[in-house]
Coordinates of C-alpha atoms in Angstrom, one line a residue:
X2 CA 56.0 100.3 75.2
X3 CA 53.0 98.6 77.0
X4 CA 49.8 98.5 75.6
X5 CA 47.9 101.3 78.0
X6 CA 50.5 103.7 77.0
X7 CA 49.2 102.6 72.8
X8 CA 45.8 103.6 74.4
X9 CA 46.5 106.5 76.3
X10 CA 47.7 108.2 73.3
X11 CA 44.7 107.2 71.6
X12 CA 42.3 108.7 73.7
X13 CA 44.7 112.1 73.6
X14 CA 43.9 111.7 69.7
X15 CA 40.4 112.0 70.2
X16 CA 39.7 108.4 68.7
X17 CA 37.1 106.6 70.8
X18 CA 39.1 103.4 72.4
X19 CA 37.5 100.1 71.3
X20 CA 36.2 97.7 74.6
X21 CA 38.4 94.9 73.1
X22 CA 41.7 96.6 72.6
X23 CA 41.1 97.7 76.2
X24 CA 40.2 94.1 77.0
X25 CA 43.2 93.1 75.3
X26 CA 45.4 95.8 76.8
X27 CA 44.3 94.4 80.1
X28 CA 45.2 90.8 79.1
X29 CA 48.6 91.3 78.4
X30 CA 49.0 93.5 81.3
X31 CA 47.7 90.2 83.4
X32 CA 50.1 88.2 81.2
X33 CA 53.0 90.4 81.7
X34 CA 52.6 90.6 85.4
X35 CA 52.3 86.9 85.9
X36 CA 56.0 86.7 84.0
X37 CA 57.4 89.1 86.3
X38 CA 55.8 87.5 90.1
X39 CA 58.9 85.0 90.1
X40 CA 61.6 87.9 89.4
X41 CA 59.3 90.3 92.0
X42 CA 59.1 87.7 94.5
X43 CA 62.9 87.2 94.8
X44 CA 63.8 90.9 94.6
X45 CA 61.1 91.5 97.6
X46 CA 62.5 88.1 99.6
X47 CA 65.7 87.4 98.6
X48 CA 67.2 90.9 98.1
X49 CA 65.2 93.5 99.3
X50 CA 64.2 91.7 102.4
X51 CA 67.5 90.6 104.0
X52 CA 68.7 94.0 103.3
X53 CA 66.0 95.6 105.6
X54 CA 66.5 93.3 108.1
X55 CA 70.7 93.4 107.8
X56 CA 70.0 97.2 108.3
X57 CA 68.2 96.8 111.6
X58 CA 70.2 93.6 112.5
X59 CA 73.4 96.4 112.7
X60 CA 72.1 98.6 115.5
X61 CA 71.3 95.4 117.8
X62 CA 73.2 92.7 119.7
X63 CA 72.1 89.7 118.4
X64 CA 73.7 86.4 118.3
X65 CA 71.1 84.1 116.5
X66 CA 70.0 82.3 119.6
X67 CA 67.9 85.2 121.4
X68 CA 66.3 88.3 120.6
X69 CA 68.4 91.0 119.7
X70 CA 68.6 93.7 121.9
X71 CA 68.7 97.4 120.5
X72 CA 72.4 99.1 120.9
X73 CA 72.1 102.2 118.5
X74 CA 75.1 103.2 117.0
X75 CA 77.6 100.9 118.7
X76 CA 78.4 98.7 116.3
X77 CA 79.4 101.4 114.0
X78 CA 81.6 103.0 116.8
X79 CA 82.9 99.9 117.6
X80 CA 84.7 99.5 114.2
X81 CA 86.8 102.3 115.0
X82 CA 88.6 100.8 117.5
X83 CA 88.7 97.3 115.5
X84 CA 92.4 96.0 114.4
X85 CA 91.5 93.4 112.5
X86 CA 88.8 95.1 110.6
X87 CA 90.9 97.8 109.8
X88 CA 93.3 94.8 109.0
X89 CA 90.9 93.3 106.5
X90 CA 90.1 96.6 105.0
X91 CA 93.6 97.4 104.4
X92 CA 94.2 93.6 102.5
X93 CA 91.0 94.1 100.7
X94 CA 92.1 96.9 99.3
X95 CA 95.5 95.8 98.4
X96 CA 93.9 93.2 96.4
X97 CA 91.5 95.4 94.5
X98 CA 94.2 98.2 93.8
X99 CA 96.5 95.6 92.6
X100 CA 94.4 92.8 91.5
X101 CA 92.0 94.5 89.6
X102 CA 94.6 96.3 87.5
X103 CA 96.6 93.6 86.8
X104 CA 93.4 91.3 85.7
X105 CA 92.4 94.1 83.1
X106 CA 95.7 94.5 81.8
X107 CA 95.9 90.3 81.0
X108 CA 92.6 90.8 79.7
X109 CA 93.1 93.6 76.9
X110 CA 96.1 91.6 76.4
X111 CA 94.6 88.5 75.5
X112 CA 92.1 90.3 73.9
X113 CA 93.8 92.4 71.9
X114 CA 96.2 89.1 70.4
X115 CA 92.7 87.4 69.2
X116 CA 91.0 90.3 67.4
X117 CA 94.5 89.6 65.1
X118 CA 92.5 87.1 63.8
X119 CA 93.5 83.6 63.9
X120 CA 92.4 80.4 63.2
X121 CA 89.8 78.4 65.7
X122 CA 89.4 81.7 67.3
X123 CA 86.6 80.2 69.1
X124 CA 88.2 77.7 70.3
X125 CA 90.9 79.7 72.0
X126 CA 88.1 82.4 73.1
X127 CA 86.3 79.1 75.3
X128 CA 89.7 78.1 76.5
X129 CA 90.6 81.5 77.9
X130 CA 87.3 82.1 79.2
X131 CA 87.3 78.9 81.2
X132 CA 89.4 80.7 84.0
X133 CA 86.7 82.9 84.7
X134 CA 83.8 80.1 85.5
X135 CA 86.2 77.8 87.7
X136 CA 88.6 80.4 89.2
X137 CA 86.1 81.0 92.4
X138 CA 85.2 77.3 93.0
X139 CA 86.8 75.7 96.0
X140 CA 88.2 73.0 93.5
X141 CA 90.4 75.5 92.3
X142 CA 91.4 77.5 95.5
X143 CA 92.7 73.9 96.7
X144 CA 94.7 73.3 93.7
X145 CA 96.2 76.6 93.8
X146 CA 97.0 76.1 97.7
X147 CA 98.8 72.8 96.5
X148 CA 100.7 74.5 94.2
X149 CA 102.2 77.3 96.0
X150 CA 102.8 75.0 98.8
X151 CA 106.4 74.3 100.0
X152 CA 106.6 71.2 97.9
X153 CA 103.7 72.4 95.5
X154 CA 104.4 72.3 91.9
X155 CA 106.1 76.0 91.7
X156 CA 109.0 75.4 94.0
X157 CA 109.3 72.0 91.8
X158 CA 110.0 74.0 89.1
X159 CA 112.3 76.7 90.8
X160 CA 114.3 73.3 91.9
X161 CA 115.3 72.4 88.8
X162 CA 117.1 75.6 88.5
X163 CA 119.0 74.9 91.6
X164 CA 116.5 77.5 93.3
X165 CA 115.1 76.6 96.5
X166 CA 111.3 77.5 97.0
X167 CA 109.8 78.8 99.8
X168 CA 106.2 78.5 101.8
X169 CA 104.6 80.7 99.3
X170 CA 101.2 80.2 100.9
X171 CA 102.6 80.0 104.7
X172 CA 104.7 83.1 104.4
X173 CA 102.7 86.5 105.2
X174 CA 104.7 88.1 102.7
X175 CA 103.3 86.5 99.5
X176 CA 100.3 84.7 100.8
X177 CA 98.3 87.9 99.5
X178 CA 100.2 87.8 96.0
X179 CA 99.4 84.0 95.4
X180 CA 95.8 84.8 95.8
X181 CA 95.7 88.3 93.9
X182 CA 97.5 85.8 91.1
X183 CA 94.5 83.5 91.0
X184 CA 92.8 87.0 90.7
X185 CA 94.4 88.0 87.7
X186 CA 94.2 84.2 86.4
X187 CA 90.3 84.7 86.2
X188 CA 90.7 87.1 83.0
X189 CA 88.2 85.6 80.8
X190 CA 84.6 88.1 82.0
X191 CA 86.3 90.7 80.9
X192 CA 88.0 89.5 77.8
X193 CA 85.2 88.4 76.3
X194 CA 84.2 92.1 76.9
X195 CA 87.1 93.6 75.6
X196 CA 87.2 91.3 72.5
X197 CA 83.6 92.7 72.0
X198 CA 84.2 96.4 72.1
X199 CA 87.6 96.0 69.8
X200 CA 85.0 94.2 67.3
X201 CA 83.0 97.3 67.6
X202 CA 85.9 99.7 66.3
X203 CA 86.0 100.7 62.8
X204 CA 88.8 99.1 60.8
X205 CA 88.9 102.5 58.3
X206 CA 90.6 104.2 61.4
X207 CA 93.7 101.7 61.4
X208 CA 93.7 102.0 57.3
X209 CA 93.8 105.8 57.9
X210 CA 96.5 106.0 60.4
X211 CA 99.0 103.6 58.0
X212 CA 98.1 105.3 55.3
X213 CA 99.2 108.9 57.8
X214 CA 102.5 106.6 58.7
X215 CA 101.4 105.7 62.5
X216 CA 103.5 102.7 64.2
X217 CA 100.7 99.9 65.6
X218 CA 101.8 101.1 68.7
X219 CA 101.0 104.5 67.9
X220 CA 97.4 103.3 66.5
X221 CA 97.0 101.2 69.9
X222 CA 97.4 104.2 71.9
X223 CA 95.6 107.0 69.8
X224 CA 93.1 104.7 68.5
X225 CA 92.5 101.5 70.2
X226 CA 92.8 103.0 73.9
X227 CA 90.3 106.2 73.5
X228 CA 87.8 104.0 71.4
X229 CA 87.9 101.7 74.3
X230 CA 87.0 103.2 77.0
X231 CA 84.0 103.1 77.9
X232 CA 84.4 99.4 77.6
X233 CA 88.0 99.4 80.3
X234 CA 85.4 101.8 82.4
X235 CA 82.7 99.2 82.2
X236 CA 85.1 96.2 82.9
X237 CA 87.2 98.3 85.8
X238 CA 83.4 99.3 87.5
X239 CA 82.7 95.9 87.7
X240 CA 85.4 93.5 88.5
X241 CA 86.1 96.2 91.5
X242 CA 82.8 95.3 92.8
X243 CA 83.8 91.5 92.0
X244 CA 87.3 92.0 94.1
X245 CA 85.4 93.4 97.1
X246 CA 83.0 90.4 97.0
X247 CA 85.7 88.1 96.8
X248 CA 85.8 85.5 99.7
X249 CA 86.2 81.8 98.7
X250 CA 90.1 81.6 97.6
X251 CA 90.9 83.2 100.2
X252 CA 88.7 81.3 102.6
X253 CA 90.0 78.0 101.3
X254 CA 94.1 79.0 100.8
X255 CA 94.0 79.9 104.1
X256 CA 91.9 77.7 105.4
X257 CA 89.3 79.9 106.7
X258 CA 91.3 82.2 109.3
X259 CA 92.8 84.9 107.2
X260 CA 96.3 83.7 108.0
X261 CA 99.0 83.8 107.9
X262 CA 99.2 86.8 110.8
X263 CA 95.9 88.2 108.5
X264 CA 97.9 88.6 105.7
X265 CA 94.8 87.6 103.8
X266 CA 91.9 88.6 106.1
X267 CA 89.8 90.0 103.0
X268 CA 86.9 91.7 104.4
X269 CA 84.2 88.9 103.7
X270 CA 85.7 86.5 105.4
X271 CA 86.3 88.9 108.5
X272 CA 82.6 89.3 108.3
X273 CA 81.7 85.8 107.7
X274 CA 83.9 84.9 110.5
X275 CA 81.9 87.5 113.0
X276 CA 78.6 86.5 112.2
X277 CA 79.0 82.8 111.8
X278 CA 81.4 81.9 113.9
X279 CA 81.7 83.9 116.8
X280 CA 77.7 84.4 116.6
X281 CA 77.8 88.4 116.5
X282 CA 75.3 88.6 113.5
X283 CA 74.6 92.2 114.7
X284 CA 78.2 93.4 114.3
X285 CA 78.5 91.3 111.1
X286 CA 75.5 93.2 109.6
X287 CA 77.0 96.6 110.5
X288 CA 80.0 95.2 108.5
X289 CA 78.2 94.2 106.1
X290 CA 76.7 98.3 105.7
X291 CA 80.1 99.3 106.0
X292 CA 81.0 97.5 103.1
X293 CA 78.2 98.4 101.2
X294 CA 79.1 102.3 101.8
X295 CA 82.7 101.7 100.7
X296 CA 81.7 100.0 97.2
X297 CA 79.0 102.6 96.4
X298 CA 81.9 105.2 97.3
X299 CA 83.6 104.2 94.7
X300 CA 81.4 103.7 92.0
X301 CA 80.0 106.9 92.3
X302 CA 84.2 108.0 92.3
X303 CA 84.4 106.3 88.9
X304 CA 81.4 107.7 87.7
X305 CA 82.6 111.4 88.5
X306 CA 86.2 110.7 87.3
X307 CA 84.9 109.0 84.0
X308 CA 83.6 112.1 82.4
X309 CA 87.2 113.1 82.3
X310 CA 88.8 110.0 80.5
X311 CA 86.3 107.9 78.6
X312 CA 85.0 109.1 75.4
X313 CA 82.1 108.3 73.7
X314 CA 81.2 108.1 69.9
X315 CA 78.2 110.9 70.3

């Protein structure tokens, strides 16, 4: 509570307000401002700014080198005739519905097997996190391309067993399910969360439902799941934003052009690709709104449908 609240509710009180606590008041006020100019100044330059000017960028033609001209709503009517955005919506979306799921589901795993308690649990919690700071770095995507290549380290393996491999990377069947496997590699964010929330529930439940007879599988699903919820709700809310942000695997496995026949055109790199490379920065911000619709669509979608599933201790 800031200090010219304190004083405000003095002066309702009737007390008389002393000059120096309101010179003091005024003080920390200064102080408190000057710690929040840095955060102020990038929300208003980096955030807030580009976002206005994305929004106007969208109804113009613009291509970086002149002045862009104003075209209304065309952009926006544009992308209903667009195949390969509707392409990149449509493998975007197969990698959240898919990926996202399948992440979580390693996650509360994993999680799950720790809170057992074991010993250098820290230890394993760092190693298991680790995923999740180096899964999006271009070091990474390269390695994973090199492993899922036709003589990468997987079909190796499957030769040993007298199994030929295939071009796991080059074929536009499973190009999308190498990356949404890096995906789901990447486990460790919400892990660590899980861990945290199954810390959180109270051990007399469990010692209640043995002493009542209940299987652990029986307390996992009566006990573990509905005290968990808001915690999968939190986790599924964000790592769907995550997915939709997702560009640089995907970028690098297929080395920038969405291929093979866009099989992995996610929806970034369709945009980057616009704006960057074929110069149509006022399309690409269009895209960019588009995209920004789609993801606040569906947050507000989990938001509605949470009430229904996730309980909460009050």
């Amino acid at each position: 509570m800031s200090a010219i609240t304190e004083l405000s509710k003095l002066r309702r009180g009737g007390r008389p307000v002393d000059p120096r606590e309101r010179k003091a008041a005024r003080r920390d006020n200064k102080a408190a401002l000057v710690f929040l100019l840095p955060w102020l100044l990038g929300l208003v330059v980096i955030t807030a700014g580009p976002m206005v000017a994305s929004f106007y960028l969208s109804f113009t033609d613009y291509n970086l080198l002149e002045d862009p001209n104003w075209v209304g709503v065309e952009n926006y009517l544009r992308m209903l005739s667009d195949e390969r955005l509707h392409q990149s919506l449509k493998v975007t979306l197969t990698y959240v519905v898919v990926g996202v799921p399948l992440q979580l589901a390693v996650a509360l795993f994993i999680a799950v097997a720790l809170n057992r308690g074991m010993r250098g649990l820290s230890f394993y919690r760092s190693v298991f996190y680790l995923p999740s700071l180096l899964g999006g770095s271009v070091a990474i995507a390269i390695l994973w391309r090199q492993i899922f290549g036709t003589t990468g380290l997987v079909n190796q393996v499957l030769g040993l067993f007298g199994i030929e491999g295939m071009g796991w990377i080059s074929s536009p069947d499973t190009a999308l399910g190498t990356i949404i496997l890096l995906h789901v590699w990447t486990f460790g964010s919400p892990m660590i969360i899980f861990l945290a929330g199954l810390r959180q529930i109270p051990t007399m439940y469990y010692e209640a439902a043995a002493v009542d007879g209940a299987t652990k599988a029986e307390q996992f699903w009566r006990i573990t799941m509905p005290m968990l919820t808001p915690i999968i709700f939190f986790n599924i809310v964000l790592q769907t934003i995550g997915a939709f942000q997702s560009f640089t695997q995907a970028f690098i496995i297929s080395g920038g052009i969405g291929g093979p026949s866009d099989s992995t055109l996610f929806y970034t790199m369709y945009l980057y690709n616009t704006g960057f490379k074929d110069f149509e920065m006022g399309y690409a911000s269009a895209m960019a709104w588009l995209l920004v619709l789609i993801v606040g669509a569906l947050t507000a979608v989990n938001f509605i449908a949470s009430k229904y599933w996730v309980h909460y201790d009050d």
